[in-house]
Amino acid sequence: MTDPVEFVVKKLPYDLSSHGGLALVGRLFKRINLPAMVDPQYPVRAGIANSDILKCYVAMLTLGKNDFEAVEAFRKQRFAHQALGLRAVPSSATLRQRFDAMGCEWSVLADSINRALLGLHIDGAAIDFGALPSGHLPLDIDTFVMDQSDSAKEGVSYTYAGVDGYCPIALYLGTRGYCLELDLRPGSQHSARESEYNIERALSTACAVAQAPLLLRADSGFCSQHLIARTQEQAAKLGRQVDLLIKWNPRAAPVEQIAAQRCADAHTVWNPLRAGKRECLWSEALLGIETQAESSRALRRVYRLTERTLDKRGQPLLFPEYVLEGWSTTLGPEVAHEQVIALYRDHATHEQFHAEFKTDMDLNRLPSGKFATNHLVCALAALAMNLLRIVGQYTLHESDSPMRKTALRRRIKTVMQELMYKAARVISHARGWALGISGSDSGFAVFERAFGKMKAA
């Protein structure tokens, strides 16, 4: 057995950074010209520019840090100044004060920055958001819970998950998990309340950055005639094809009566799933949804009735059990019932995106006691997630990337571990700067290639 080597701890005479991936983030900031979007609109007479404030905090979020105090680590890192193009790094107190003062206004600004980022062309092509087999780009909307128990933060209230916290609403574009909006809400707010405004903003952004037809998918909490009508009107204004796929809320539907009708109908086709379990599918046109849009698409509802005569242990039931489900959609009859259900089943992937916000980016507990400040943090978190999505998409899917397993997308945590937390040496030579990465680093080739792809044209 060999004893471990007795190392000598030594302070090196040159700069090292454990956050080499910030060079890629800074490259993307330069591509969208963030200072030009922020400073003319929000000038400061003295002190740190607002663009530097936003750059610092978004960069912190890409490293999984949301506490304002984490910015203090940037103040002594020369690499952070150079990689992000900072003129100065704010103190934690300045960062908190600026966010408290500008929370509401900057939440709107964050949406504009996000749209500019998603509209980039990298390596000569628009960002591939990931389409469905039907050719649609999915636009998934849902709420989730941020647990803020044992806190007195503004807006915290009892949520549907049984804890005190917030209940933000998120909208994701494509199958790769790009976030169009993360809108913070009080915990007790119903998911469908005021959601038409979130959908309106998200549709506008989605139509600006992508040309494919859209498919808005939502669960039964968004089963609302008002919401469907407003979405169709917004799609008509934008002049784009936007299909809907919303889980039906049966509410007080007479399940037993409907089941009796289907069993009595000789034309009903039952599909056996296993012994004691079968299902039937059918659809019907929906009427009565009033909309001012002349080009609104016809709605139909696909139903699935499941009958069980045996329980999970194989014991016969005294009476059959029936479960009725439905999906309201504008997808035409050329899309089969099974395809409609499969498209909705894929909607569940967005739960993974929620988890990445709460765990990978450590946003389950928000940093401020003020609702407007936390609202801004969530808006910037959507921007940070998209930065990480772009970095991961153009690096960790290459044939020579350190990740060998083929995947549609990489988790935010994987992008952070493989790229953002990359050790690098900052070298100044011949009036220029270099970022030195270890020769044994398996990700050097893709890092260097992505850095070149993200250069402004």
PDB file of N, CA and C in Angstrom, residues 4 8 18 26 56 64 92 120 195 238 262 282 330 357 365 379 443 456:
ATOM      1  N   PRO A   4       0.050   8.330   0.792  1.00  0.00           N
ATOM      2  CA  PRO A   4      -0.206   9.538  -0.005  1.00  0.00           C
ATOM      3  C   PRO A   4       1.000  10.465   0.010  1.00  0.00           C
ATOM      4  N   VAL A   8       3.268  20.096  -0.552  1.00  0.00           N
ATOM      5  CA  VAL A   8       3.578  21.381   0.051  1.00  0.00           C
ATOM      6  C   VAL A   8       2.563  22.386  -0.479  1.00  0.00           C
ATOM      7  N   SER A  18     -11.711  29.300 -10.733  1.00  0.00           N
ATOM      8  CA  SER A  18     -12.480  28.051 -10.760  1.00  0.00           C
ATOM      9  C   SER A  18     -13.792  28.229 -11.520  1.00  0.00           C
ATOM     10  N   GLY A  26     -19.863  35.744 -20.581  1.00  0.00           N
ATOM     11  CA  GLY A  26     -19.482  37.093 -20.999  1.00  0.00           C
ATOM     12  C   GLY A  26     -19.545  37.263 -22.504  1.00  0.00           C
ATOM     13  N   CYS A  56     -23.349  41.030 -13.045  1.00  0.00           N
ATOM     14  CA  CYS A  56     -22.827  40.322 -11.869  1.00  0.00           C
ATOM     15  C   CYS A  56     -23.842  39.330 -11.334  1.00  0.00           C
ATOM     16  N   GLY A  64     -25.093  28.977  -9.752  1.00  0.00           N
ATOM     17  CA  GLY A  64     -25.926  28.386  -8.713  1.00  0.00           C
ATOM     18  C   GLY A  64     -25.945  29.169  -7.427  1.00  0.00           C
ATOM     19  N   SER A  92     -22.290  43.714  -1.813  1.00  0.00           N
ATOM     20  CA  SER A  92     -23.570  43.039  -1.590  1.00  0.00           C
ATOM     21  C   SER A  92     -24.655  44.027  -1.176  1.00  0.00           C
ATOM     22  N   LEU A 120     -30.658  35.079 -30.780  1.00  0.00           N
ATOM     23  CA  LEU A 120     -29.311  35.046 -31.337  1.00  0.00           C
ATOM     24  C   LEU A 120     -29.166  33.969 -32.409  1.00  0.00           C
ATOM     25  N   SER A 195     -53.357  34.352 -15.844  1.00  0.00           N
ATOM     26  CA  SER A 195     -52.387  33.646 -16.678  1.00  0.00           C
ATOM     27  C   SER A 195     -52.425  34.090 -18.129  1.00  0.00           C
ATOM     28  N   LEU A 238     -51.074  38.003 -33.649  1.00  0.00           N
ATOM     29  CA  LEU A 238     -49.690  37.750 -34.065  1.00  0.00           C
ATOM     30  C   LEU A 238     -49.612  37.142 -35.459  1.00  0.00           C
ATOM     31  N   ARG A 262     -71.451   4.603 -23.178  1.00  0.00           N
ATOM     32  CA  ARG A 262     -70.410   4.003 -24.023  1.00  0.00           C
ATOM     33  C   ARG A 262     -70.533   2.482 -24.054  1.00  0.00           C
ATOM     34  N   TRP A 282     -62.701   8.412 -27.810  1.00  0.00           N
ATOM     35  CA  TRP A 282     -63.575   9.084 -28.768  1.00  0.00           C
ATOM     36  C   TRP A 282     -63.389  10.595 -28.620  1.00  0.00           C
ATOM     37  N   THR A 330     -57.025  22.059 -30.326  1.00  0.00           N
ATOM     38  CA  THR A 330     -57.332  22.567 -31.658  1.00  0.00           C
ATOM     39  C   THR A 330     -56.656  21.732 -32.738  1.00  0.00           C
ATOM     40  N   PHE A 357     -34.610  24.623 -11.580  1.00  0.00           N
ATOM     41  CA  PHE A 357     -34.645  25.937 -10.937  1.00  0.00           C
ATOM     42  C   PHE A 357     -34.425  25.799  -9.428  1.00  0.00           C
ATOM     43  N   ARG A 365     -35.230  28.726  -2.050  1.00  0.00           N
ATOM     44  CA  ARG A 365     -35.343  29.806  -1.065  1.00  0.00           C
ATOM     45  C   ARG A 365     -34.832  31.081  -1.711  1.00  0.00           C
ATOM     46  N   ALA A 379     -37.151  36.577 -12.606  1.00  0.00           N
ATOM     47  CA  ALA A 379     -37.049  36.984 -14.011  1.00  0.00           C
ATOM     48  C   ALA A 379     -35.625  36.814 -14.525  1.00  0.00           C
ATOM     49  N   GLY A 443     -12.573  18.497 -21.740  1.00  0.00           N
ATOM     50  CA  GLY A 443     -13.535  19.407 -22.353  1.00  0.00           C
ATOM     51  C   GLY A 443     -12.913  20.601 -23.042  1.00  0.00           C
ATOM     52  N   ALA A 456     -19.219  37.496 -31.825  1.00  0.00           N
ATOM     53  CA  ALA A 456     -20.111  38.329 -32.614  1.00  0.00           C
ATOM     54  C   ALA A 456     -19.661  38.341 -34.062  1.00  0.00           C
TER      55      ALA A 456
END
